[in-house]
Short mmCIF file of C-alpha atoms and ligand atoms in Angstrom, two decimals:
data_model
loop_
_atom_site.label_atom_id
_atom_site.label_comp_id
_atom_site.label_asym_id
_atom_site.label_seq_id
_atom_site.Cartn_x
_atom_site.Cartn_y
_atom_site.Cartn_z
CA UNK A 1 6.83 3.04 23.29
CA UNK A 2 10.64 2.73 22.66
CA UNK A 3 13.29 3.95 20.85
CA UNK A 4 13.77 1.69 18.15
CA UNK A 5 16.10 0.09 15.81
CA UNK A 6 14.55 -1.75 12.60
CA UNK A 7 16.98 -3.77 10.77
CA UNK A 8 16.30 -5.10 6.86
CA UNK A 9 17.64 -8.84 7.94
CA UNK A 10 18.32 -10.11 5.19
CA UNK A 11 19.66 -6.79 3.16
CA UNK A 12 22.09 -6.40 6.69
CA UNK A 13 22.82 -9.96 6.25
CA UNK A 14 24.04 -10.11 2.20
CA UNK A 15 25.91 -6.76 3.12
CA UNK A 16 28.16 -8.37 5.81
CA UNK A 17 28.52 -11.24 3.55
CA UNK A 18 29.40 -9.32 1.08
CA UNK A 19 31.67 -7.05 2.45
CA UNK A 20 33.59 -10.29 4.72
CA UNK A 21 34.16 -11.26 1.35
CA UNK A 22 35.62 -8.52 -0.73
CA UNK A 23 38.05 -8.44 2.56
CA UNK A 24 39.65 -11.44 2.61
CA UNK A 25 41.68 -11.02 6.11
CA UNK A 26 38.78 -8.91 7.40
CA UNK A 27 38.95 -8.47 11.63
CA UNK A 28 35.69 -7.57 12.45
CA UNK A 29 35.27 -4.59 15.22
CA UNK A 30 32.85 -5.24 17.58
CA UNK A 31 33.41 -2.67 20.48
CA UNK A 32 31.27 0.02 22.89
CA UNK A 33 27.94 0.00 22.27
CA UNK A 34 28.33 -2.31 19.43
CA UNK A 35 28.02 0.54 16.93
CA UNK A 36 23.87 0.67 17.72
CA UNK A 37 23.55 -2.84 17.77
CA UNK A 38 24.90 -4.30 21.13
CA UNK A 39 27.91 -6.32 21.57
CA UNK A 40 26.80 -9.66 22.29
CA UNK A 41 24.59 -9.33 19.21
CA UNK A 42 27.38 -8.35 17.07
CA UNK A 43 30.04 -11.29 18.90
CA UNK A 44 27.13 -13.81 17.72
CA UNK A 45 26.86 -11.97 14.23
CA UNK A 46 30.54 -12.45 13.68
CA UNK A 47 30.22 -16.14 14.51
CA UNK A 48 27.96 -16.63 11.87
CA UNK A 49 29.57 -14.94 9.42
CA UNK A 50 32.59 -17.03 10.38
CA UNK A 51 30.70 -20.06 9.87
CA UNK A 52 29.35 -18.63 6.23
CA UNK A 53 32.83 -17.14 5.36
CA UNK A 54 34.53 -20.66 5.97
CA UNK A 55 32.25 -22.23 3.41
CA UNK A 56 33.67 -20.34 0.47
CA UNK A 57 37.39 -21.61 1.84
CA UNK A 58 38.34 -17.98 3.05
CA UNK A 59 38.89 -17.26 6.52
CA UNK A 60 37.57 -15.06 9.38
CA UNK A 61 39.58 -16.11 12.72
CA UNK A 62 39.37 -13.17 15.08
CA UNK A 63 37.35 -10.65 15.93
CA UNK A 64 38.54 -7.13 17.60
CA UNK A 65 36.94 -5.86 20.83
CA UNK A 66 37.70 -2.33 21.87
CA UNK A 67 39.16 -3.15 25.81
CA UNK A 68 40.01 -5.89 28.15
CA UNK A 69 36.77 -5.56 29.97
CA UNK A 70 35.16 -6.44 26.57
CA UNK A 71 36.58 -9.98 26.29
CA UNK A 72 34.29 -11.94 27.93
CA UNK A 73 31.15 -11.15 26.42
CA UNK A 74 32.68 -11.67 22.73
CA UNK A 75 34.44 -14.93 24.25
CA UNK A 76 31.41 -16.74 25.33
CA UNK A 77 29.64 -15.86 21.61
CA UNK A 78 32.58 -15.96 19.70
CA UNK A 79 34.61 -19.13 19.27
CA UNK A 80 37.87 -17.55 17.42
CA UNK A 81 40.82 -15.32 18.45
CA UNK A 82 39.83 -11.57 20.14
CA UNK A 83 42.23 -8.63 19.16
CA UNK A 84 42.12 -6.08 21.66
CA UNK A 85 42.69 -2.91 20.30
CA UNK A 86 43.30 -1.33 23.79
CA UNK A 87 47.02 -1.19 23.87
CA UNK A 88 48.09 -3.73 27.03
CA UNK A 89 49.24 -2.32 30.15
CA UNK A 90 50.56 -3.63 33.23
CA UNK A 91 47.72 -2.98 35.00
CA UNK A 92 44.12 -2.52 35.06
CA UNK A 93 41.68 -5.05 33.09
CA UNK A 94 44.52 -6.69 31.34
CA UNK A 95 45.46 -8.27 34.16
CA UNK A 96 42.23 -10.18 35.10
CA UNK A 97 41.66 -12.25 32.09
CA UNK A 98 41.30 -16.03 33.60
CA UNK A 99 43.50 -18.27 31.96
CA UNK A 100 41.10 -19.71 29.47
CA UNK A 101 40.02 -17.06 27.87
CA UNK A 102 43.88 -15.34 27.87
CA UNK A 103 44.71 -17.99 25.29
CA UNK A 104 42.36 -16.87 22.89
CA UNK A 105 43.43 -13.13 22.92
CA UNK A 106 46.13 -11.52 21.22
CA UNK A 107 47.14 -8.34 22.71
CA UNK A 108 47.55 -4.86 21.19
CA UNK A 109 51.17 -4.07 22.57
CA UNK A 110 52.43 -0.13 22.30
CA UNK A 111 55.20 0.26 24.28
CA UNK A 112 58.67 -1.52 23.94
CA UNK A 113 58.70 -1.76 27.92
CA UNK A 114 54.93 -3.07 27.59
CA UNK A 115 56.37 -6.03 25.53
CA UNK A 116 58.78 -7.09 28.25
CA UNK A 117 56.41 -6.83 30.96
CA UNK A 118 53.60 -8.84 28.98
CA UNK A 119 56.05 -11.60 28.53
CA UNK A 120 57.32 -11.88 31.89
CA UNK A 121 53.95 -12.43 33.13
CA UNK A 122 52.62 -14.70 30.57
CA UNK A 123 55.70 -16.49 28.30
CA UNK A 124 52.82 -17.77 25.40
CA UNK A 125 51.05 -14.71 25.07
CA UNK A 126 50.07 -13.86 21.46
CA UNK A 127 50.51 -10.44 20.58
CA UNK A 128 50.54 -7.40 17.82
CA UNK A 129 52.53 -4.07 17.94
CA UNK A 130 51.19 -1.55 17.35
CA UNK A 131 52.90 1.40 15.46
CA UNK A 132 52.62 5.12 15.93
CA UNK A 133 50.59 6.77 13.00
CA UNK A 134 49.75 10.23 12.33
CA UNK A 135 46.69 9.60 15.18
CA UNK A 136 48.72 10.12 17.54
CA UNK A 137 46.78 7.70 19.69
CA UNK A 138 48.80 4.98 20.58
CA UNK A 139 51.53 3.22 19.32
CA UNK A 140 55.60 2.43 18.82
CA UNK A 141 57.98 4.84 16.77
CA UNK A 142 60.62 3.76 14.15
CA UNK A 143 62.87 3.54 17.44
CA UNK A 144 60.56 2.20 19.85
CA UNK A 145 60.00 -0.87 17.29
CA UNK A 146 63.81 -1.70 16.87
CA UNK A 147 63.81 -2.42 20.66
CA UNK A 148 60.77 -4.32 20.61
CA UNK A 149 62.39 -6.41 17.33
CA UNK A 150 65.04 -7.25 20.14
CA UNK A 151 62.86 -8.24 22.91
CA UNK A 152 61.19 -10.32 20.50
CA UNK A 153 64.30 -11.80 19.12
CA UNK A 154 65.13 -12.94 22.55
CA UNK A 155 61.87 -14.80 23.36
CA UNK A 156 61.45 -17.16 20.25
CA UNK A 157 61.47 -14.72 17.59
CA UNK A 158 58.63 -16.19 14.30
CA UNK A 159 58.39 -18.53 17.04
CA UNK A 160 57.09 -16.79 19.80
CA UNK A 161 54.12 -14.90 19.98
CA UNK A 162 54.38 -12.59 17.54
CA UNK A 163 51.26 -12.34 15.25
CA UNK A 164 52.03 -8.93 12.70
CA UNK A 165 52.01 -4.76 13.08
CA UNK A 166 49.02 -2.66 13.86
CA UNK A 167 48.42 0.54 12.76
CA UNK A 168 45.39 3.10 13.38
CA UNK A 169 45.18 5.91 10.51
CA UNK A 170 43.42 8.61 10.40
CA UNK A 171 39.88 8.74 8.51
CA UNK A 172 39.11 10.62 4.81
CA UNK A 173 42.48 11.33 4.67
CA UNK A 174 43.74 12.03 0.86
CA UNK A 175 45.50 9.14 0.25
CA UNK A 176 46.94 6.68 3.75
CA UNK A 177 49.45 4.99 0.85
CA UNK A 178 52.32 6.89 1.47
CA UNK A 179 52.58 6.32 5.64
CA UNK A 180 51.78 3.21 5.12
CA UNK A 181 54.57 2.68 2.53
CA UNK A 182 57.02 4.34 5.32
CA UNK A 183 55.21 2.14 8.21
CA UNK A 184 55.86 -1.01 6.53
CA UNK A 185 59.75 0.33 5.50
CA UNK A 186 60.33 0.80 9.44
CA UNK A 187 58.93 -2.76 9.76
CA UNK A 188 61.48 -4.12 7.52
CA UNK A 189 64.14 -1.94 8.87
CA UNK A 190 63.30 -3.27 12.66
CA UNK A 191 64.02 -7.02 11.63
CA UNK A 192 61.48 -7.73 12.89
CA UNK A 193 59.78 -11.36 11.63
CA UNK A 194 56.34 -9.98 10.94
CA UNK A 195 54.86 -9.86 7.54
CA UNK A 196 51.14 -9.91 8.90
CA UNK A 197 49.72 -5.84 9.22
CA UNK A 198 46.50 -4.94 10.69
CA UNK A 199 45.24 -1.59 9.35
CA UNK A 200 42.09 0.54 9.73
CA UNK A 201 40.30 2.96 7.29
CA UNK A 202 41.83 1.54 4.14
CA UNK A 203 40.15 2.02 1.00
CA UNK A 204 39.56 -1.55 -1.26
CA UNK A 205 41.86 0.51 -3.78
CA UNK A 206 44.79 1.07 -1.05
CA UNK A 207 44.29 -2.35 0.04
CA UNK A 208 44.57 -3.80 -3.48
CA UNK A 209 47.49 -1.42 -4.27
CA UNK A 210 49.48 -2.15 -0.95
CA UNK A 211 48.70 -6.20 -1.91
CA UNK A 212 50.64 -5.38 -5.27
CA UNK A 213 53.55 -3.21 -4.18
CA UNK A 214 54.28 -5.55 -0.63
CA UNK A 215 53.44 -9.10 -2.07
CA UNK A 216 55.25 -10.54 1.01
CA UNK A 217 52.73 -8.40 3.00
CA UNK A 218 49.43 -9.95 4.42
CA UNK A 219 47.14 -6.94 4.79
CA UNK A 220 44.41 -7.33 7.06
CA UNK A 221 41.62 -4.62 7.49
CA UNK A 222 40.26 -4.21 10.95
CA UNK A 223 36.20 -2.95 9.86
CA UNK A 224 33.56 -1.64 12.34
CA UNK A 225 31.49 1.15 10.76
CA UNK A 226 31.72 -0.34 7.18
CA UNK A 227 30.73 -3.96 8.12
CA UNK A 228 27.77 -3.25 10.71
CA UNK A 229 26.61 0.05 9.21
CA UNK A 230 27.87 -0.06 5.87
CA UNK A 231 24.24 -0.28 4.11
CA UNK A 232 22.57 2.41 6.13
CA UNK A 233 19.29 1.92 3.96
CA UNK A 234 19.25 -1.73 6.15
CA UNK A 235 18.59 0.06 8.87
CA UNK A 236 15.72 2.43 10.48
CA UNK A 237 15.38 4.42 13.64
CA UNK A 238 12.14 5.70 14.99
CA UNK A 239 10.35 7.01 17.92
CA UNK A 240 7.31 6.81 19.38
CA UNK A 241 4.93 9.75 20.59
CA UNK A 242 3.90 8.88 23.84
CA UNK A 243 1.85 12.08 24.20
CA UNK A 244 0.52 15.27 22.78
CA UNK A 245 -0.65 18.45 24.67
CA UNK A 246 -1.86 21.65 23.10
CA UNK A 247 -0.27 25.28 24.83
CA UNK A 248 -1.50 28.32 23.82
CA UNK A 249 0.75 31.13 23.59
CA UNK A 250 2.31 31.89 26.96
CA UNK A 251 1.23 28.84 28.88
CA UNK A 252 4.17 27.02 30.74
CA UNK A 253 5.65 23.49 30.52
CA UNK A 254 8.75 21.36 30.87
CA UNK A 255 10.60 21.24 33.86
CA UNK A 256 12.35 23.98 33.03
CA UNK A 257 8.51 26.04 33.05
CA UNK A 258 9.10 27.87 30.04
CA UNK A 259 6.41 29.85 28.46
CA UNK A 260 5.16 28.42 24.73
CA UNK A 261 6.03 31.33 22.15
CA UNK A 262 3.24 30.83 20.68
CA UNK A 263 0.26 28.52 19.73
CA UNK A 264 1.41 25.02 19.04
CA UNK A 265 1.19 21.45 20.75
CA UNK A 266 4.03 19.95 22.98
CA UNK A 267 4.93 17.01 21.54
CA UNK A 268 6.66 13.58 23.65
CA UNK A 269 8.59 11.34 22.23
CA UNK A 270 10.33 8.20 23.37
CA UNK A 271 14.32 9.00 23.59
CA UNK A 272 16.19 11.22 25.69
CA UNK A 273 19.42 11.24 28.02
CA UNK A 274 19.85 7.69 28.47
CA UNK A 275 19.70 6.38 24.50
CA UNK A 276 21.98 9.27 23.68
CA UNK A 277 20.26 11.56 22.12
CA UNK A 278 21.43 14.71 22.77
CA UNK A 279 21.02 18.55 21.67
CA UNK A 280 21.84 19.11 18.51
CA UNK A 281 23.68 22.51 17.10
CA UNK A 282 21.92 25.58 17.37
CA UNK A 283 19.70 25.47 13.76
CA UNK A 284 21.46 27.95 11.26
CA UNK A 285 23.44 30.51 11.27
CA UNK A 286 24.22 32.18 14.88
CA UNK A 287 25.51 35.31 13.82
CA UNK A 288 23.86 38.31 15.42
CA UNK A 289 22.45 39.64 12.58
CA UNK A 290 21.30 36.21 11.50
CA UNK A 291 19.21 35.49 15.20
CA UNK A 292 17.88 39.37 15.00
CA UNK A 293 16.56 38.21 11.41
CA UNK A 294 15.28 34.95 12.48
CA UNK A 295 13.63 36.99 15.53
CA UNK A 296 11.86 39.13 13.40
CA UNK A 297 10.69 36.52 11.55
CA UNK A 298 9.37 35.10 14.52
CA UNK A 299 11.18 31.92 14.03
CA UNK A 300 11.68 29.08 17.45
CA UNK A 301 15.22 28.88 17.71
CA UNK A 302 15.58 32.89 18.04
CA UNK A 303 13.50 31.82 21.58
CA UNK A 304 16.02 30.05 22.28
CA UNK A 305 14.73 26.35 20.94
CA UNK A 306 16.95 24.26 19.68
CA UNK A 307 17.11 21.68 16.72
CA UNK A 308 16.52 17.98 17.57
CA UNK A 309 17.17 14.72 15.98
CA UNK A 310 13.32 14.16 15.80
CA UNK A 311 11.60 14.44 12.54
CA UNK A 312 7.92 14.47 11.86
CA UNK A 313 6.21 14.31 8.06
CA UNK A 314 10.31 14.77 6.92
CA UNK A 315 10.68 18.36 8.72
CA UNK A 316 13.19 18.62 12.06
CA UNK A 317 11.38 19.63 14.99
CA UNK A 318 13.05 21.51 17.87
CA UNK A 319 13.32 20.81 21.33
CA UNK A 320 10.63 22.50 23.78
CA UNK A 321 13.36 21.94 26.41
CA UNK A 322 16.44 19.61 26.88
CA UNK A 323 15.77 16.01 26.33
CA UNK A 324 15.09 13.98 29.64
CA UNK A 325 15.90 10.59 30.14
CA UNK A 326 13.78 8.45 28.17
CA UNK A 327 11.67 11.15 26.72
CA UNK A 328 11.94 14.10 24.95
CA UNK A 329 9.59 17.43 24.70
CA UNK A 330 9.38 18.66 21.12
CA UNK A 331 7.35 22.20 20.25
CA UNK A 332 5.07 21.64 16.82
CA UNK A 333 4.27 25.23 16.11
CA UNK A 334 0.30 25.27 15.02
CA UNK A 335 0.22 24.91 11.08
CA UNK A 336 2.29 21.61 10.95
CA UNK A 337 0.93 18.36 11.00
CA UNK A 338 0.12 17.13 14.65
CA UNK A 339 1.04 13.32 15.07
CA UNK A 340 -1.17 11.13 16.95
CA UNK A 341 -0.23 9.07 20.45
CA UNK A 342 1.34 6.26 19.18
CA UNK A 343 2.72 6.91 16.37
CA UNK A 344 6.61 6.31 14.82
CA UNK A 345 8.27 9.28 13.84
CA UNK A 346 12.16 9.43 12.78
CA UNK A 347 15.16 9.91 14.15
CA UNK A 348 18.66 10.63 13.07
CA UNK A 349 21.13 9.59 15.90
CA UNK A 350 24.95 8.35 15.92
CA UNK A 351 24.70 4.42 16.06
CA UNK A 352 27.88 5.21 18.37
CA UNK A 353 26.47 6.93 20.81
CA UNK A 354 22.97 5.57 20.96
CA UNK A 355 21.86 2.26 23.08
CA UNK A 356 18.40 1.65 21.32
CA UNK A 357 15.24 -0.01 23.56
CA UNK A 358 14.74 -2.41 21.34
CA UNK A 359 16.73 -3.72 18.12
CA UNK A 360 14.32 -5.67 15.48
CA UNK A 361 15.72 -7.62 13.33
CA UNK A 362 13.04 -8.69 10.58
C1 LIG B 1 37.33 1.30 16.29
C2 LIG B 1 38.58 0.86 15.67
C3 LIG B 1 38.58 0.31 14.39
C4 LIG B 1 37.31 0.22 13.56
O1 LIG B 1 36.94 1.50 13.17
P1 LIG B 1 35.67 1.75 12.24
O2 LIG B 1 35.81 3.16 11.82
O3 LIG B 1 34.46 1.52 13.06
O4 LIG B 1 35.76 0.80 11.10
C5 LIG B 1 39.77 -0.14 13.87
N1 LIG B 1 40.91 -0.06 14.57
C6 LIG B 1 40.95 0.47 15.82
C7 LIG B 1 42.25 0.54 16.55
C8 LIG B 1 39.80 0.95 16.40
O5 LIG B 1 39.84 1.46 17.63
#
């Protein structure tokens, strides 16, 4: 009845093992929606794998949550530090962490002014800076980090609560070596007393060649989408049909009332609005001679159907109308294979953008 994620246990298990350890350093993401797999699950996930990790003498200490409003659900799983990768501001969530749980995060800091503000208000707090990458997103310029190397110098310097650099970069870029290389030259150049970078979307190869070329350098890679979905064969996502109706050509349905194109069976499936799933690209090519071929072919999307996520027997099926909130109409043109009520049929979705009914982990 739900929109389901299946999870191969113990292959998801050896594959976060496995990856914690060819990453010594490793900061685990757990943010949003938990990429798929909720939050608190993942918190408690990165607990064990703490526990595991610290068996083999390596370490796994902190674990990154996307915003301030994300603390206290990894704190109360998660018995380590909590990056926030949400720069700190002086306002807003950052400001109403209780005082137990401030001590065990270390703050994403962007802004020089930031810096000076955080340690006004709280003397001890731990922090990172974060530098300015080709993102764009966030983060400190060349400049900008000189001044912070002086506020830092004036509260405590390797003593205070400086814990290392962050930078964001970009994905599938060709090669993140060279801004790195000038990231870590502006780091130097600042003064600053941090030899400890957090970095995102390094390959094992740029990792291993930074290690050689910085060996004063601790380089440690901040992993979501790698770690949780980095074995995508571990994990399945299915539907079920919740009902089945035949329409002959020209009979209406949905809430929209549209008229079947021709002889088929309306399909429903569990998933809609409220897991995510949403309409995909129009199917194909949308040029106009492309639809007027399509149309005299007779095909569904030149009647205006579009493709869905849902799969049945391997093929893509294509919306009868919009998805609705938990349930979606799909049109299965007579011919094709019609599933039965009850069945699971597939789904491709974006573990990002999808909150499943149930996860099973077997
Ligand atoms: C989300 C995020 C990550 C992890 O990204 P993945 O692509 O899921 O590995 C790392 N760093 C920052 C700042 C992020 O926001």
């Amino acid at each position: 009845m739900s929109l389901t994620l299946r999870v191969d246990g113990e292959r998801w298990r050896a594959h976060l093992l496995a990856t914690a350890t060819r990453h010594p350093g490793i900061v685990p993401v757990a943010k949003g929606n938990g990429y798929g797999l909720t939050l608190g699950r993942l918190a408690r996930r990165a607990q064990w794998l703490a526990d595991h990790v610290e068996r083999t003498g390596a370490r796994l200490d902190m674990l990154a949550v996307g915003t301030y409003d994300e603390v206290g659900e990894a704190a109360s799983r998660y018995d380590g530090d909590l990056l926030v990768l949400t720069p700190w501001r002086p306002f807003g969530a950052a400001l109403d962490l209780d005082a137990r749980t401030t001590s065990r995060v270390v703050h994403t800091v962007s802004r020089p002014e930031d810096l000076t503000a955080l340690l006004e208000r709280d003397p001890d707090a731990r922090f990172v800076l974060e530098q300015l990458t080709s993102m764009r997103r966030h983060g400190m310029t060349r400049r900008d980090l000189a001044v912070a190397a002086d506020v830092v110098r004036r509260h405590g310097g390797e003593r205070g609560g400086l814990r290392g650099v962050a930078m964001h970069l970009p994905l599938n870029t060709t090669s993140h070596l060279g801004e790195v290389s000038r990231l870590v030259n502006d780091i130097v150049a600042s003064g600053l007393p941090a030899r400890t970078v957090f970095v995102s979307h390094l390959t094992h190869d740029e990792h291993a060649r930074l290690a050689t070329t910085y060996p004063d350098f601790t380089v440690r890679p901040r992993i979501g989408t790698d770690l949780w979905l980095g074995d995508r064969g571990a994990l399945s996502v299915s539907s079920t049909v919740l009902d089945v109706h035949e329409v002959e050509r020209g009979e209406a349905f949905g809430y929209r009332q549209r008229s079947a194109p021709k002889h088929g069976h309306i399909v429903v499936v569990s998933g809609g609005t409220a897991h995510g799933i949403g309409l995909e690209a129009p199917t194909g090519d949308q040029s106009f001679k492309a639809r007027a071929a399509t149309l005299a072919r007779g095909g569904m999307d030149a009647v205006g159907f579009v493709r869905s996520p849902f799969s049945i027997d391997g093929k893509q099926r294509l919306f009868a109308e919009p998805p609705h909130m938990q349930a979606s109409m799909l049109f299965v043109p007579s011919g094709a294979r019609v599933p039965r009520i009850g069945e699971d049929i597939e789904v491709r979705v974006r573990f990002t953008a999808t909150d499943f009914d149930r996860v099973v982990i077997d």
